[in-house]
Amino acid sequence: SSLADTYDALGQRDSALAHARTALELLRRERGADDEATLSATEDVGRYLAKLNRNTEAEPMLRDVLEKSRRLLGDEHDITLNCMAALATSVRVQNRFAEAEPLNRRVLEVTRRKHGAQSERTAKALNDLAVLLNSQNRAVEAEPLYREAIAIREKSLGTDHPAYISTLSNFARVL
């Protein structure tokens, strides 16, 4: 899993996916399909598939792990929220905005309450929702979300962090 995260951070998505799949296989064998770590690893594989624009593979996997996570861990568990966010991104890139929006809004609502209004997780959820809204030419709604995400990330991560720069770039598209 650490290797997958590292390759992902380096932009080497195929290598990230290969390592994520290996981690998932090991966890399934050692801990079973319903273990919390296995659910998280399954979400990782689905997320990497989506990043590779392999949504026909990613979406059913993300839907399955979201259902399992909700049932086993609850609607507000971080793994459930991660699955929900990854699924929202997968359906957004397929231009199924009406399906993605309630997922993004739910992630933002729970994350803000659970992790705080100034957390990095909240900034990510704000950015994800703003990207979705801007994808639908709803810039007026996206703009304040980007501004809030930028303020959080500037304070918590600094202006040289890739997440800050990415959010700033997304915001520039709105302007």
Short mmCIF file of N, CA and C in Angstrom, two decimals:
data_model
loop_
_atom_site.label_atom_id
_atom_site.label_comp_id
_atom_site.label_asym_id
_atom_site.label_seq_id
_atom_site.Cartn_x
_atom_site.Cartn_y
_atom_site.Cartn_z
N SER A 1 0.83 -1.20 0.00
CA SER A 1 0.00 0.00 0.00
C SER A 1 0.86 1.25 0.00
N SER A 2 1.94 1.23 0.76
CA SER A 2 2.84 2.39 0.80
C SER A 2 3.50 2.60 -0.56
N LEU A 3 3.88 1.51 -1.20
CA LEU A 3 4.46 1.63 -2.54
C LEU A 3 3.43 2.18 -3.52
N ALA A 4 2.20 1.72 -3.43
CA ALA A 4 1.14 2.23 -4.30
C ALA A 4 0.98 3.73 -4.11
N ASP A 5 0.93 4.18 -2.86
CA ASP A 5 0.79 5.61 -2.57
C ASP A 5 1.97 6.41 -3.12
N THR A 6 3.16 5.84 -2.99
CA THR A 6 4.37 6.52 -3.48
C THR A 6 4.34 6.65 -4.99
N TYR A 7 4.04 5.56 -5.68
CA TYR A 7 3.97 5.62 -7.15
C TYR A 7 2.87 6.57 -7.60
N ASP A 8 1.75 6.58 -6.88
CA ASP A 8 0.68 7.51 -7.23
C ASP A 8 1.15 8.94 -7.09
N ALA A 9 1.84 9.24 -6.00
CA ALA A 9 2.35 10.60 -5.78
C ALA A 9 3.35 11.01 -6.86
N LEU A 10 4.03 10.03 -7.43
CA LEU A 10 4.99 10.30 -8.51
C LEU A 10 4.31 10.35 -9.88
N GLY A 11 3.00 10.10 -9.89
CA GLY A 11 2.27 10.14 -11.15
C GLY A 11 2.38 8.86 -11.97
N GLN A 12 2.90 7.81 -11.36
CA GLN A 12 3.06 6.52 -12.05
C GLN A 12 1.88 5.62 -11.69
N ARG A 13 0.75 5.91 -12.30
CA ARG A 13 -0.52 5.28 -11.94
C ARG A 13 -0.54 3.77 -12.18
N ASP A 14 0.05 3.31 -13.28
CA ASP A 14 0.05 1.87 -13.54
C ASP A 14 0.80 1.10 -12.45
N SER A 15 1.95 1.64 -12.03
CA SER A 15 2.71 1.00 -10.95
C SER A 15 1.95 1.07 -9.64
N ALA A 16 1.29 2.19 -9.40
CA ALA A 16 0.48 2.34 -8.19
C ALA A 16 -0.61 1.27 -8.16
N LEU A 17 -1.28 1.09 -9.28
CA LEU A 17 -2.35 0.09 -9.35
C LEU A 17 -1.82 -1.31 -9.11
N ALA A 18 -0.70 -1.65 -9.70
CA ALA A 18 -0.12 -2.99 -9.52
C ALA A 18 0.17 -3.26 -8.04
N HIS A 19 0.75 -2.30 -7.36
CA HIS A 19 1.07 -2.49 -5.93
C HIS A 19 -0.20 -2.50 -5.07
N ALA A 20 -1.16 -1.69 -5.43
CA ALA A 20 -2.43 -1.68 -4.69
C ALA A 20 -3.14 -3.03 -4.84
N ARG A 21 -3.10 -3.61 -6.03
CA ARG A 21 -3.71 -4.92 -6.24
C ARG A 21 -3.01 -6.00 -5.43
N THR A 22 -1.69 -5.93 -5.37
CA THR A 22 -0.94 -6.91 -4.57
C THR A 22 -1.30 -6.78 -3.09
N ALA A 23 -1.37 -5.54 -2.61
CA ALA A 23 -1.75 -5.32 -1.21
C ALA A 23 -3.15 -5.86 -0.94
N LEU A 24 -4.07 -5.64 -1.87
CA LEU A 24 -5.43 -6.14 -1.71
C LEU A 24 -5.46 -7.66 -1.65
N GLU A 25 -4.74 -8.30 -2.54
CA GLU A 25 -4.69 -9.77 -2.54
C GLU A 25 -4.16 -10.30 -1.21
N LEU A 26 -3.09 -9.69 -0.71
CA LEU A 26 -2.51 -10.12 0.57
C LEU A 26 -3.50 -9.93 1.72
N LEU A 27 -4.16 -8.81 1.74
CA LEU A 27 -5.12 -8.54 2.81
C LEU A 27 -6.33 -9.46 2.74
N ARG A 28 -6.83 -9.71 1.56
CA ARG A 28 -7.96 -10.64 1.42
C ARG A 28 -7.59 -12.02 1.95
N ARG A 29 -6.39 -12.46 1.60
CA ARG A 29 -5.95 -13.79 2.03
C ARG A 29 -5.72 -13.85 3.54
N GLU A 30 -5.12 -12.82 4.11
CA GLU A 30 -4.75 -12.84 5.52
C GLU A 30 -5.88 -12.41 6.46
N ARG A 31 -6.73 -11.48 6.02
CA ARG A 31 -7.72 -10.92 6.92
C ARG A 31 -9.16 -11.13 6.48
N GLY A 32 -9.36 -11.50 5.23
CA GLY A 32 -10.71 -11.71 4.73
C GLY A 32 -11.26 -10.49 4.03
N ALA A 33 -12.29 -10.70 3.25
CA ALA A 33 -12.86 -9.66 2.39
C ALA A 33 -13.54 -8.53 3.16
N ASP A 34 -14.01 -8.82 4.38
CA ASP A 34 -14.77 -7.81 5.13
C ASP A 34 -13.96 -7.08 6.19
N ASP A 35 -12.66 -7.33 6.24
CA ASP A 35 -11.81 -6.64 7.20
C ASP A 35 -11.67 -5.16 6.81
N GLU A 36 -11.55 -4.30 7.79
CA GLU A 36 -11.44 -2.86 7.55
C GLU A 36 -10.27 -2.52 6.63
N ALA A 37 -9.12 -3.13 6.86
CA ALA A 37 -7.95 -2.85 6.00
C ALA A 37 -8.19 -3.34 4.58
N THR A 38 -8.88 -4.46 4.42
CA THR A 38 -9.19 -4.98 3.09
C THR A 38 -10.16 -4.06 2.37
N LEU A 39 -11.15 -3.55 3.09
CA LEU A 39 -12.08 -2.60 2.48
C LEU A 39 -11.34 -1.35 2.00
N SER A 40 -10.43 -0.86 2.81
CA SER A 40 -9.65 0.31 2.44
C SER A 40 -8.78 0.01 1.20
N ALA A 41 -8.18 -1.16 1.18
CA ALA A 41 -7.34 -1.55 0.04
C ALA A 41 -8.18 -1.71 -1.23
N THR A 42 -9.40 -2.18 -1.08
CA THR A 42 -10.30 -2.31 -2.23
C THR A 42 -10.64 -0.94 -2.78
N GLU A 43 -10.91 0.01 -1.89
CA GLU A 43 -11.17 1.38 -2.32
C GLU A 43 -9.96 1.96 -3.03
N ASP A 44 -8.76 1.66 -2.54
CA ASP A 44 -7.54 2.13 -3.20
C ASP A 44 -7.47 1.63 -4.64
N VAL A 45 -7.72 0.35 -4.84
CA VAL A 45 -7.66 -0.22 -6.19
C VAL A 45 -8.70 0.46 -7.08
N GLY A 46 -9.92 0.62 -6.57
CA GLY A 46 -10.96 1.29 -7.35
C GLY A 46 -10.58 2.72 -7.69
N ARG A 47 -9.99 3.42 -6.74
CA ARG A 47 -9.58 4.81 -6.97
C ARG A 47 -8.48 4.89 -8.02
N TYR A 48 -7.51 3.97 -7.96
CA TYR A 48 -6.43 3.98 -8.96
C TYR A 48 -6.96 3.61 -10.34
N LEU A 49 -7.91 2.68 -10.40
CA LEU A 49 -8.54 2.36 -11.68
C LEU A 49 -9.22 3.60 -12.26
N ALA A 50 -9.92 4.33 -11.40
CA ALA A 50 -10.60 5.55 -11.86
C ALA A 50 -9.60 6.59 -12.33
N LYS A 51 -8.48 6.72 -11.63
CA LYS A 51 -7.46 7.68 -12.05
C LYS A 51 -6.89 7.32 -13.42
N LEU A 52 -6.92 6.04 -13.74
CA LEU A 52 -6.46 5.57 -15.05
C LEU A 52 -7.58 5.61 -16.09
N ASN A 53 -8.71 6.20 -15.70
CA ASN A 53 -9.89 6.30 -16.56
C ASN A 53 -10.42 4.93 -16.98
N ARG A 54 -10.31 3.99 -16.07
CA ARG A 54 -10.84 2.64 -16.29
C ARG A 54 -12.10 2.49 -15.43
N ASN A 55 -13.04 3.37 -15.69
CA ASN A 55 -14.24 3.47 -14.86
C ASN A 55 -15.18 2.29 -14.97
N THR A 56 -15.15 1.56 -16.08
CA THR A 56 -16.01 0.37 -16.17
C THR A 56 -15.55 -0.71 -15.19
N GLU A 57 -14.27 -0.70 -14.82
CA GLU A 57 -13.76 -1.60 -13.79
C GLU A 57 -13.90 -0.97 -12.40
N ALA A 58 -13.63 0.32 -12.33
CA ALA A 58 -13.60 1.00 -11.03
C ALA A 58 -14.98 1.12 -10.40
N GLU A 59 -15.95 1.52 -11.19
CA GLU A 59 -17.27 1.84 -10.63
C GLU A 59 -17.92 0.67 -9.89
N PRO A 60 -18.00 -0.54 -10.48
CA PRO A 60 -18.64 -1.62 -9.73
C PRO A 60 -17.86 -1.99 -8.46
N MET A 61 -16.54 -1.90 -8.53
CA MET A 61 -15.73 -2.19 -7.36
C MET A 61 -16.00 -1.16 -6.26
N LEU A 62 -16.06 0.11 -6.64
CA LEU A 62 -16.32 1.17 -5.66
C LEU A 62 -17.72 1.06 -5.08
N ARG A 63 -18.69 0.72 -5.91
CA ARG A 63 -20.06 0.55 -5.41
C ARG A 63 -20.13 -0.60 -4.40
N ASP A 64 -19.46 -1.68 -4.73
CA ASP A 64 -19.47 -2.85 -3.84
C ASP A 64 -18.81 -2.53 -2.50
N VAL A 65 -17.64 -1.91 -2.55
CA VAL A 65 -16.94 -1.63 -1.29
C VAL A 65 -17.68 -0.54 -0.50
N LEU A 66 -18.34 0.38 -1.18
CA LEU A 66 -19.14 1.38 -0.46
C LEU A 66 -20.28 0.70 0.29
N GLU A 67 -20.98 -0.21 -0.37
CA GLU A 67 -22.09 -0.93 0.28
C GLU A 67 -21.57 -1.73 1.48
N LYS A 68 -20.46 -2.44 1.31
CA LYS A 68 -19.89 -3.22 2.41
C LYS A 68 -19.44 -2.31 3.55
N SER A 69 -18.80 -1.23 3.22
CA SER A 69 -18.30 -0.31 4.25
C SER A 69 -19.45 0.30 5.03
N ARG A 70 -20.51 0.69 4.32
CA ARG A 70 -21.68 1.23 5.02
C ARG A 70 -22.25 0.20 5.99
N ARG A 71 -22.38 -1.02 5.52
CA ARG A 71 -22.97 -2.08 6.32
C ARG A 71 -22.08 -2.46 7.51
N LEU A 72 -20.78 -2.56 7.28
CA LEU A 72 -19.88 -3.05 8.31
C LEU A 72 -19.31 -1.95 9.22
N LEU A 73 -19.11 -0.76 8.68
CA LEU A 73 -18.44 0.30 9.43
C LEU A 73 -19.33 1.50 9.73
N GLY A 74 -20.38 1.67 8.95
CA GLY A 74 -21.29 2.78 9.18
C GLY A 74 -21.15 3.86 8.12
N ASP A 75 -22.17 4.68 8.03
CA ASP A 75 -22.25 5.74 7.01
C ASP A 75 -21.21 6.85 7.18
N GLU A 76 -20.67 7.00 8.38
CA GLU A 76 -19.78 8.12 8.62
C GLU A 76 -18.33 7.70 8.87
N HIS A 77 -18.02 6.44 8.65
CA HIS A 77 -16.65 5.97 8.81
C HIS A 77 -15.79 6.55 7.69
N ASP A 78 -14.53 6.82 7.99
CA ASP A 78 -13.64 7.41 6.98
C ASP A 78 -13.50 6.55 5.73
N ILE A 79 -13.48 5.25 5.87
CA ILE A 79 -13.39 4.38 4.69
C ILE A 79 -14.65 4.52 3.84
N THR A 80 -15.80 4.60 4.48
CA THR A 80 -17.06 4.82 3.76
C THR A 80 -17.01 6.14 3.01
N LEU A 81 -16.54 7.19 3.68
CA LEU A 81 -16.44 8.50 3.05
C LEU A 81 -15.45 8.49 1.89
N ASN A 82 -14.33 7.80 2.06
CA ASN A 82 -13.35 7.69 0.97
C ASN A 82 -13.95 6.99 -0.24
N CYS A 83 -14.70 5.92 0.01
CA CYS A 83 -15.37 5.18 -1.07
C CYS A 83 -16.38 6.07 -1.78
N MET A 84 -17.12 6.81 -0.99
CA MET A 84 -18.14 7.70 -1.55
C MET A 84 -17.49 8.77 -2.43
N ALA A 85 -16.39 9.34 -1.95
CA ALA A 85 -15.68 10.37 -2.72
C ALA A 85 -15.11 9.79 -4.01
N ALA A 86 -14.52 8.61 -3.92
CA ALA A 86 -13.95 7.98 -5.12
C ALA A 86 -15.04 7.63 -6.13
N LEU A 87 -16.17 7.13 -5.65
CA LEU A 87 -17.28 6.83 -6.55
C LEU A 87 -17.82 8.11 -7.19
N ALA A 88 -17.94 9.16 -6.41
CA ALA A 88 -18.41 10.45 -6.96
C ALA A 88 -17.49 10.92 -8.08
N THR A 89 -16.19 10.79 -7.89
CA THR A 89 -15.25 11.19 -8.93
C THR A 89 -15.40 10.32 -10.17
N SER A 90 -15.55 9.02 -9.95
CA SER A 90 -15.70 8.11 -11.08
C SER A 90 -16.94 8.42 -11.91
N VAL A 91 -18.05 8.68 -11.26
CA VAL A 91 -19.27 8.98 -12.03
C VAL A 91 -19.22 10.40 -12.60
N ARG A 92 -18.51 11.32 -11.93
CA ARG A 92 -18.37 12.68 -12.47
C ARG A 92 -17.63 12.66 -13.79
N VAL A 93 -16.52 11.93 -13.86
CA VAL A 93 -15.75 11.91 -15.10
C VAL A 93 -16.51 11.21 -16.23
N GLN A 94 -17.56 10.49 -15.88
CA GLN A 94 -18.44 9.89 -16.88
C GLN A 94 -19.63 10.81 -17.20
N ASN A 95 -19.53 12.06 -16.71
CA ASN A 95 -20.56 13.09 -16.92
C ASN A 95 -21.92 12.73 -16.34
N ARG A 96 -21.92 11.96 -15.27
CA ARG A 96 -23.15 11.63 -14.56
C ARG A 96 -23.22 12.49 -13.30
N PHE A 97 -23.38 13.79 -13.56
CA PHE A 97 -23.28 14.80 -12.51
C PHE A 97 -24.37 14.67 -11.46
N ALA A 98 -25.58 14.37 -11.88
CA ALA A 98 -26.69 14.26 -10.92
C ALA A 98 -26.46 13.13 -9.93
N GLU A 99 -25.74 12.12 -10.34
CA GLU A 99 -25.42 11.01 -9.44
C GLU A 99 -24.25 11.37 -8.52
N ALA A 100 -23.31 12.13 -9.03
CA ALA A 100 -22.12 12.48 -8.25
C ALA A 100 -22.41 13.53 -7.17
N GLU A 101 -23.29 14.47 -7.49
CA GLU A 101 -23.48 15.60 -6.57
C GLU A 101 -23.93 15.21 -5.17
N PRO A 102 -24.96 14.37 -5.01
CA PRO A 102 -25.34 14.04 -3.63
C PRO A 102 -24.22 13.29 -2.88
N LEU A 103 -23.42 12.52 -3.59
CA LEU A 103 -22.29 11.84 -2.95
C LEU A 103 -21.28 12.87 -2.45
N ASN A 104 -20.90 13.82 -3.33
CA ASN A 104 -19.95 14.85 -2.92
C ASN A 104 -20.49 15.69 -1.77
N ARG A 105 -21.76 16.04 -1.82
CA ARG A 105 -22.34 16.87 -0.75
C ARG A 105 -22.37 16.11 0.58
N ARG A 106 -22.67 14.83 0.53
CA ARG A 106 -22.69 14.02 1.76
C ARG A 106 -21.28 13.92 2.36
N VAL A 107 -20.28 13.70 1.50
CA VAL A 107 -18.90 13.63 1.99
C VAL A 107 -18.52 14.95 2.66
N LEU A 108 -18.84 16.05 2.03
CA LEU A 108 -18.51 17.36 2.61
C LEU A 108 -19.23 17.57 3.94
N GLU A 109 -20.51 17.27 3.99
CA GLU A 109 -21.29 17.46 5.21
C GLU A 109 -20.70 16.66 6.38
N VAL A 110 -20.47 15.39 6.16
CA VAL A 110 -19.97 14.53 7.25
C VAL A 110 -18.53 14.89 7.60
N THR A 111 -17.72 15.15 6.60
CA THR A 111 -16.31 15.46 6.85
C THR A 111 -16.17 16.75 7.65
N ARG A 112 -16.94 17.76 7.27
CA ARG A 112 -16.88 19.04 7.99
C ARG A 112 -17.25 18.84 9.47
N ARG A 113 -18.30 18.07 9.71
CA ARG A 113 -18.76 17.81 11.07
C ARG A 113 -17.77 16.93 11.84
N LYS A 114 -17.27 15.91 11.19
CA LYS A 114 -16.43 14.92 11.86
C LYS A 114 -14.98 15.38 12.06
N HIS A 115 -14.43 16.03 11.05
CA HIS A 115 -13.01 16.40 11.08
C HIS A 115 -12.76 17.89 11.31
N GLY A 116 -13.82 18.67 11.25
CA GLY A 116 -13.68 20.10 11.49
C GLY A 116 -13.64 20.91 10.21
N ALA A 117 -14.10 22.14 10.33
CA ALA A 117 -14.22 23.03 9.18
C ALA A 117 -12.87 23.40 8.57
N GLN A 118 -11.80 23.30 9.35
CA GLN A 118 -10.48 23.72 8.87
C GLN A 118 -9.55 22.54 8.57
N SER A 119 -10.09 21.35 8.47
CA SER A 119 -9.23 20.17 8.24
C SER A 119 -8.90 20.02 6.76
N GLU A 120 -7.80 19.36 6.49
CA GLU A 120 -7.41 19.06 5.11
C GLU A 120 -8.46 18.18 4.43
N ARG A 121 -9.04 17.26 5.17
CA ARG A 121 -10.09 16.42 4.59
C ARG A 121 -11.28 17.26 4.13
N THR A 122 -11.62 18.28 4.90
CA THR A 122 -12.70 19.18 4.50
C THR A 122 -12.29 19.97 3.26
N ALA A 123 -11.05 20.42 3.20
CA ALA A 123 -10.57 21.14 2.01
C ALA A 123 -10.67 20.26 0.77
N LYS A 124 -10.31 18.99 0.90
CA LYS A 124 -10.42 18.08 -0.25
C LYS A 124 -11.88 17.91 -0.67
N ALA A 125 -12.78 17.75 0.30
CA ALA A 125 -14.19 17.59 -0.01
C ALA A 125 -14.76 18.85 -0.67
N LEU A 126 -14.33 20.03 -0.21
CA LEU A 126 -14.74 21.28 -0.82
C LEU A 126 -14.26 21.36 -2.27
N ASN A 127 -13.00 21.01 -2.48
CA ASN A 127 -12.43 21.04 -3.82
C ASN A 127 -13.16 20.06 -4.74
N ASP A 128 -13.42 18.85 -4.26
CA ASP A 128 -14.11 17.85 -5.08
C ASP A 128 -15.49 18.33 -5.51
N LEU A 129 -16.24 18.91 -4.57
CA LEU A 129 -17.57 19.42 -4.91
C LEU A 129 -17.47 20.59 -5.88
N ALA A 130 -16.50 21.47 -5.67
CA ALA A 130 -16.32 22.62 -6.56
C ALA A 130 -15.96 22.16 -7.97
N VAL A 131 -15.12 21.15 -8.09
CA VAL A 131 -14.77 20.61 -9.41
C VAL A 131 -16.03 20.10 -10.11
N LEU A 132 -16.85 19.37 -9.38
CA LEU A 132 -18.10 18.86 -9.94
C LEU A 132 -18.99 20.00 -10.42
N LEU A 133 -19.18 21.01 -9.58
CA LEU A 133 -20.04 22.13 -9.94
C LEU A 133 -19.48 22.87 -11.16
N ASN A 134 -18.18 23.09 -11.17
CA ASN A 134 -17.58 23.79 -12.30
C ASN A 134 -17.67 22.96 -13.59
N SER A 135 -17.66 21.64 -13.46
CA SER A 135 -17.82 20.76 -14.62
C SER A 135 -19.19 20.94 -15.26
N GLN A 136 -20.13 21.45 -14.49
CA GLN A 136 -21.49 21.69 -14.97
C GLN A 136 -21.74 23.16 -15.29
N ASN A 137 -20.65 23.93 -15.40
CA ASN A 137 -20.77 25.37 -15.67
C ASN A 137 -21.54 26.09 -14.57
N ARG A 138 -21.32 25.67 -13.33
CA ARG A 138 -21.96 26.30 -12.17
C ARG A 138 -20.89 27.03 -11.36
N ALA A 139 -20.17 27.91 -12.05
CA ALA A 139 -19.03 28.61 -11.46
C ALA A 139 -19.41 29.46 -10.26
N VAL A 140 -20.59 30.05 -10.28
CA VAL A 140 -21.02 30.90 -9.17
C VAL A 140 -21.11 30.08 -7.88
N GLU A 141 -21.54 28.83 -7.99
CA GLU A 141 -21.60 27.95 -6.81
C GLU A 141 -20.23 27.40 -6.44
N ALA A 142 -19.39 27.17 -7.44
CA ALA A 142 -18.06 26.58 -7.19
C ALA A 142 -17.10 27.58 -6.54
N GLU A 143 -17.20 28.85 -6.92
CA GLU A 143 -16.23 29.85 -6.47
C GLU A 143 -16.06 29.92 -4.96
N PRO A 144 -17.13 30.04 -4.16
CA PRO A 144 -16.90 30.14 -2.70
C PRO A 144 -16.33 28.85 -2.10
N LEU A 145 -16.64 27.72 -2.70
CA LEU A 145 -16.07 26.46 -2.21
C LEU A 145 -14.57 26.42 -2.45
N TYR A 146 -14.15 26.84 -3.65
CA TYR A 146 -12.71 26.92 -3.93
C TYR A 146 -12.03 27.90 -2.99
N ARG A 147 -12.64 29.05 -2.77
CA ARG A 147 -12.02 30.05 -1.88
C ARG A 147 -11.81 29.47 -0.47
N GLU A 148 -12.82 28.76 0.01
CA GLU A 148 -12.70 28.15 1.34
C GLU A 148 -11.61 27.08 1.36
N ALA A 149 -11.57 26.24 0.34
CA ALA A 149 -10.55 25.18 0.26
C ALA A 149 -9.15 25.79 0.19
N ILE A 150 -9.00 26.84 -0.61
CA ILE A 150 -7.69 27.50 -0.74
C ILE A 150 -7.24 28.06 0.60
N ALA A 151 -8.14 28.71 1.32
CA ALA A 151 -7.79 29.30 2.62
C ALA A 151 -7.35 28.22 3.60
N ILE A 152 -8.06 27.10 3.62
CA ILE A 152 -7.69 26.00 4.52
C ILE A 152 -6.33 25.43 4.14
N ARG A 153 -6.15 25.18 2.86
CA ARG A 153 -4.90 24.55 2.41
C ARG A 153 -3.71 25.50 2.54
N GLU A 154 -3.91 26.76 2.32
CA GLU A 154 -2.81 27.71 2.49
C GLU A 154 -2.33 27.71 3.95
N LYS A 155 -3.29 27.70 4.86
CA LYS A 155 -2.96 27.72 6.29
C LYS A 155 -2.36 26.40 6.76
N SER A 156 -2.93 25.29 6.32
CA SER A 156 -2.50 23.99 6.84
C SER A 156 -1.33 23.36 6.07
N LEU A 157 -1.24 23.64 4.77
CA LEU A 157 -0.22 22.97 3.95
C LEU A 157 0.85 23.92 3.42
N GLY A 158 0.50 25.17 3.27
CA GLY A 158 1.42 26.14 2.68
C GLY A 158 1.22 26.25 1.18
N THR A 159 1.77 27.30 0.62
CA THR A 159 1.52 27.62 -0.78
C THR A 159 2.38 26.81 -1.76
N ASP A 160 3.32 26.02 -1.26
CA ASP A 160 4.14 25.19 -2.15
C ASP A 160 3.63 23.76 -2.25
N HIS A 161 2.62 23.42 -1.48
CA HIS A 161 2.11 22.04 -1.47
C HIS A 161 1.31 21.76 -2.74
N PRO A 162 1.49 20.58 -3.33
CA PRO A 162 0.75 20.23 -4.56
C PRO A 162 -0.77 20.33 -4.43
N ALA A 163 -1.32 19.99 -3.27
CA ALA A 163 -2.78 20.07 -3.09
C ALA A 163 -3.24 21.53 -3.13
N TYR A 164 -2.48 22.42 -2.53
CA TYR A 164 -2.81 23.84 -2.58
C TYR A 164 -2.75 24.35 -4.01
N ILE A 165 -1.67 24.02 -4.70
CA ILE A 165 -1.48 24.48 -6.08
C ILE A 165 -2.57 23.92 -6.99
N SER A 166 -2.95 22.67 -6.79
CA SER A 166 -4.01 22.06 -7.59
C SER A 166 -5.34 22.79 -7.38
N THR A 167 -5.67 23.08 -6.13
CA THR A 167 -6.91 23.79 -5.84
C THR A 167 -6.87 25.20 -6.43
N LEU A 168 -5.73 25.85 -6.33
CA LEU A 168 -5.58 27.18 -6.90
C LEU A 168 -5.76 27.14 -8.42
N SER A 169 -5.21 26.14 -9.04
CA SER A 169 -5.36 25.96 -10.49
C SER A 169 -6.82 25.72 -10.87
N ASN A 170 -7.50 24.88 -10.10
CA ASN A 170 -8.93 24.65 -10.33
C ASN A 170 -9.72 25.95 -10.20
N PHE A 171 -9.37 26.75 -9.19
CA PHE A 171 -10.04 28.02 -8.95
C PHE A 171 -9.81 28.98 -10.12
N ALA A 172 -8.62 28.96 -10.67
CA ALA A 172 -8.30 29.83 -11.81
C ALA A 172 -9.22 29.54 -12.99
N ARG A 173 -9.59 28.28 -13.17
CA ARG A 173 -10.52 27.91 -14.25
C ARG A 173 -11.90 28.57 -14.04
N VAL A 174 -12.30 28.68 -12.80
CA VAL A 174 -13.58 29.33 -12.49
C VAL A 174 -13.50 30.82 -12.83
N LEU A 175 -12.38 31.43 -12.47
CA LEU A 175 -12.24 32.87 -12.72
C LEU A 175 -12.09 33.15 -14.20
#
